[in-house]
Amino acid sequence: MTLEELEILCREGESNNFYYELACLAFQNVPMDTFVPEEGDDIVITVIGVDNGQIKHRWPLASHAHPSDWAYHFRGISDGDTNPGCTSAALGNCRCWSLYGIHSSQLGNDVITGRLRAAAPSTGFVIVEIFHSHHLLVSVFNIGDFIPDPIKTQVYTIFPVPAGEPE
């Protein structure tokens, strides 16, 4: 899907694809005219199901693809429900959905599990990571490798999604 096609989809709101809808929500905070996939800009989405402080599921699975998804959207390896190969040392193994297939999730299972409490109730949550190349407004102060232009940024947010809660 091109950026223009996504912009039309976001404007018309005619999709039942969870991942495209989340990408549209992310674009409410990133002006589309500054989002350039050729410079490494991307949106990465992961859904996690947690029970007793442990990851029980990490989605998406390519086998559950929406008809409008392309193969490049699905990153990571198919190694079971919990995606145990997804570690900070092997982030390329982490299952996630990538809008342009450029980036993988930068949050390994070990990092996520380290932030969970065992006494917390079962829950599901979604992680949305935005990779964006931010150009300097004035290049006068560009001092080579110390302050590159563009500056590569990565931000993420985590919020609940009841559909991800383990049964």
Tab-separated table of C-alpha atoms in Angstrom:
chain	number	residue	atom	x	y	z
A	1	MET	CA	0.000	0.000	0.000
A	2	THR	CA	1.398	3.364	-0.983
A	3	LEU	CA	1.350	6.351	1.325
A	4	GLU	CA	-1.303	7.928	-0.907
A	5	GLU	CA	-3.509	4.819	-0.703
A	6	LEU	CA	-3.149	4.779	3.072
A	7	GLU	CA	-4.030	8.469	3.243
A	8	ILE	CA	-7.249	7.785	1.302
A	9	LEU	CA	-8.022	4.815	3.545
A	10	CYS	CA	-7.456	6.926	6.665
A	11	ARG	CA	-9.588	9.770	5.345
A	12	GLU	CA	-12.488	7.542	4.257
A	13	GLY	CA	-12.248	5.125	7.193
A	14	GLU	CA	-13.406	2.140	5.152
A	15	SER	CA	-11.229	-0.652	6.553
A	16	ASN	CA	-11.771	-3.533	8.936
A	17	ASN	CA	-8.030	-4.262	9.068
A	18	PHE	CA	-6.912	-3.699	12.683
A	19	TYR	CA	-3.327	-2.873	11.714
A	20	TYR	CA	-4.218	-0.352	9.004
A	21	GLU	CA	-6.640	1.341	11.406
A	22	LEU	CA	-3.893	1.654	14.035
A	23	ALA	CA	-1.531	3.059	11.406
A	24	CYS	CA	-4.190	5.666	10.589
A	25	LEU	CA	-4.433	6.602	14.270
A	26	ALA	CA	-0.650	6.985	14.395
A	27	PHE	CA	-0.777	9.312	11.390
A	28	GLN	CA	-2.926	11.696	13.405
A	29	ASN	CA	0.324	12.591	15.197
A	30	VAL	CA	2.755	12.408	12.274
A	31	PRO	CA	2.024	14.648	9.292
A	32	MET	CA	1.831	12.393	6.246
A	33	ASP	CA	3.786	14.838	4.107
A	34	THR	CA	6.814	14.367	6.417
A	35	PHE	CA	6.594	10.561	6.464
A	36	VAL	CA	9.042	9.160	3.888
A	37	PRO	CA	9.463	5.361	3.727
A	38	GLU	CA	12.524	5.779	1.479
A	39	GLU	CA	14.277	7.402	4.463
A	40	GLY	CA	13.379	4.532	6.810
A	41	ASP	CA	10.073	5.845	8.166
A	42	ASP	CA	7.787	3.026	9.270
A	43	ILE	CA	5.061	2.051	11.733
A	44	VAL	CA	5.392	-1.258	13.596
A	45	ILE	CA	2.515	-2.852	15.529
A	46	THR	CA	2.578	-5.787	17.942
A	47	VAL	CA	-0.214	-7.300	20.059
A	48	ILE	CA	0.738	-9.115	23.274
A	49	GLY	CA	-1.406	-11.384	25.481
A	50	VAL	CA	-0.204	-11.710	29.092
A	51	ASP	CA	-1.190	-13.982	32.003
A	52	ASN	CA	0.504	-14.282	35.420
A	53	GLY	CA	3.302	-11.950	34.371
A	54	GLN	CA	4.227	-14.077	31.339
A	55	ILE	CA	3.673	-13.574	27.627
A	56	LYS	CA	1.142	-16.119	26.350
A	57	HIS	CA	0.759	-14.809	22.777
A	58	ARG	CA	2.601	-12.445	20.460
A	59	TRP	CA	0.739	-11.420	17.311
A	60	PRO	CA	0.361	-11.072	14.406
A	61	LEU	CA	0.736	-14.432	12.768
A	62	ALA	CA	1.112	-14.428	8.997
A	63	SER	CA	-1.386	-17.310	8.908
A	64	HIS	CA	-4.038	-14.904	10.258
A	65	ALA	CA	-3.426	-12.273	7.597
A	66	HIS	CA	-6.161	-9.901	6.518
A	67	PRO	CA	-6.874	-10.075	2.748
A	68	SER	CA	-5.465	-6.545	2.309
A	69	ASP	CA	-2.146	-7.449	3.975
A	70	TRP	CA	1.011	-8.059	1.959
A	71	ALA	CA	3.666	-10.621	2.908
A	72	TYR	CA	6.175	-7.870	3.768
A	73	HIS	CA	3.896	-6.630	6.571
A	74	PHE	CA	4.757	-9.670	8.689
A	75	ARG	CA	8.155	-9.579	10.366
A	76	GLY	CA	9.775	-12.095	12.705
A	77	ILE	CA	9.715	-15.864	12.996
A	78	SER	CA	6.937	-18.396	13.536
A	79	ASP	CA	8.240	-20.228	16.588
A	80	GLY	CA	5.128	-20.786	18.687
A	81	ASP	CA	2.495	-18.686	20.424
A	82	THR	CA	4.894	-16.872	22.745
A	83	ASN	CA	7.561	-16.172	20.086
A	84	PRO	CA	10.440	-17.257	22.397
A	85	GLY	CA	13.064	-16.388	19.775
A	86	CYS	CA	12.195	-12.708	20.214
A	87	THR	CA	14.917	-11.353	22.498
A	88	SER	CA	16.863	-8.115	22.779
A	89	ALA	CA	19.774	-9.930	21.150
A	90	ALA	CA	17.625	-11.099	18.205
A	91	LEU	CA	15.077	-8.338	17.524
A	92	GLY	CA	14.691	-9.486	13.908
A	93	ASN	CA	12.933	-12.580	15.284
A	94	CYS	CA	10.199	-10.547	16.990
A	95	ARG	CA	6.790	-11.013	15.398
A	96	CYS	CA	5.176	-7.737	14.432
A	97	TRP	CA	3.300	-6.007	11.631
A	98	SER	CA	5.321	-3.414	9.727
A	99	LEU	CA	3.534	-0.915	7.496
A	100	TYR	CA	6.374	-0.790	4.959
A	101	GLY	CA	8.379	-3.865	5.973
A	102	ILE	CA	11.394	-1.730	6.892
A	103	HIS	CA	11.666	-2.199	10.653
A	104	SER	CA	10.996	-4.907	13.224
A	105	SER	CA	9.847	-4.320	16.777
A	106	GLN	CA	12.562	-2.988	19.053
A	107	LEU	CA	10.917	-4.466	22.159
A	108	GLY	CA	11.987	-8.050	22.776
A	109	ASN	CA	10.030	-10.433	24.980
A	110	ASP	CA	12.706	-10.173	27.686
A	111	VAL	CA	12.207	-6.399	27.949
A	112	ILE	CA	8.416	-6.735	28.046
A	113	THR	CA	8.448	-9.567	30.596
A	114	GLY	CA	10.866	-7.578	32.760
A	115	ARG	CA	8.250	-4.832	33.093
A	116	LEU	CA	5.314	-7.104	33.976
A	117	ARG	CA	4.031	-7.911	37.452
A	118	ALA	CA	3.167	-11.531	38.197
A	119	ALA	CA	0.195	-10.508	40.355
A	120	ALA	CA	-1.390	-8.431	37.588
A	121	PRO	CA	-4.556	-9.823	35.991
A	122	SER	CA	-4.586	-11.283	32.491
A	123	THR	CA	-4.498	-8.579	29.900
A	124	GLY	CA	-3.850	-7.809	26.276
A	125	PHE	CA	-2.064	-4.769	24.949
A	126	VAL	CA	-0.835	-3.320	21.701
A	127	ILE	CA	2.535	-1.711	21.092
A	128	VAL	CA	2.781	0.890	18.325
A	129	GLU	CA	6.305	1.956	17.346
A	130	ILE	CA	6.907	4.855	14.974
A	131	PHE	CA	10.235	5.203	13.189
A	132	HIS	CA	10.628	8.667	11.694
A	133	SER	CA	13.435	10.651	10.078
A	134	HIS	CA	13.129	14.213	11.334
A	135	HIS	CA	14.776	16.845	9.162
A	136	LEU	CA	16.357	19.869	10.807
A	137	LEU	CA	14.554	23.121	10.119
A	138	VAL	CA	17.790	24.991	9.538
A	139	SER	CA	20.816	23.062	8.345
A	140	VAL	CA	23.184	25.847	9.399
A	141	PHE	CA	24.029	23.985	12.606
A	142	ASN	CA	24.574	20.608	10.948
A	143	ILE	CA	27.906	19.389	12.265
A	144	GLY	CA	28.317	16.179	10.341
A	145	ASP	CA	28.173	12.930	12.230
A	146	PHE	CA	27.466	14.600	15.573
A	147	ILE	CA	24.065	15.946	14.553
A	148	PRO	CA	22.948	14.173	11.386
A	149	ASP	CA	20.246	15.460	9.081
A	150	PRO	CA	17.794	13.789	9.207
A	151	ILE	CA	17.744	12.677	12.841
A	152	LYS	CA	16.418	9.108	13.154
A	153	THR	CA	13.812	8.847	15.910
A	154	GLN	CA	11.831	5.969	17.350
A	155	VAL	CA	8.927	6.397	19.743
A	156	TYR	CA	6.452	3.868	21.040
A	157	THR	CA	3.260	3.667	23.020
A	158	ILE	CA	1.559	0.782	24.769
A	159	PHE	CA	-2.167	0.645	25.422
A	160	PRO	CA	-4.718	-2.013	26.364
A	161	VAL	CA	-6.581	-4.074	23.799
A	162	PRO	CA	-9.084	-6.511	25.367
A	163	ALA	CA	-9.101	-8.747	22.278
A	164	GLY	CA	-5.494	-9.697	23.051
A	165	GLU	CA	-6.247	-11.024	26.536
A	166	PRO	CA	-5.576	-14.774	26.908
A	167	GLU	CA	-8.633	-16.925	27.574
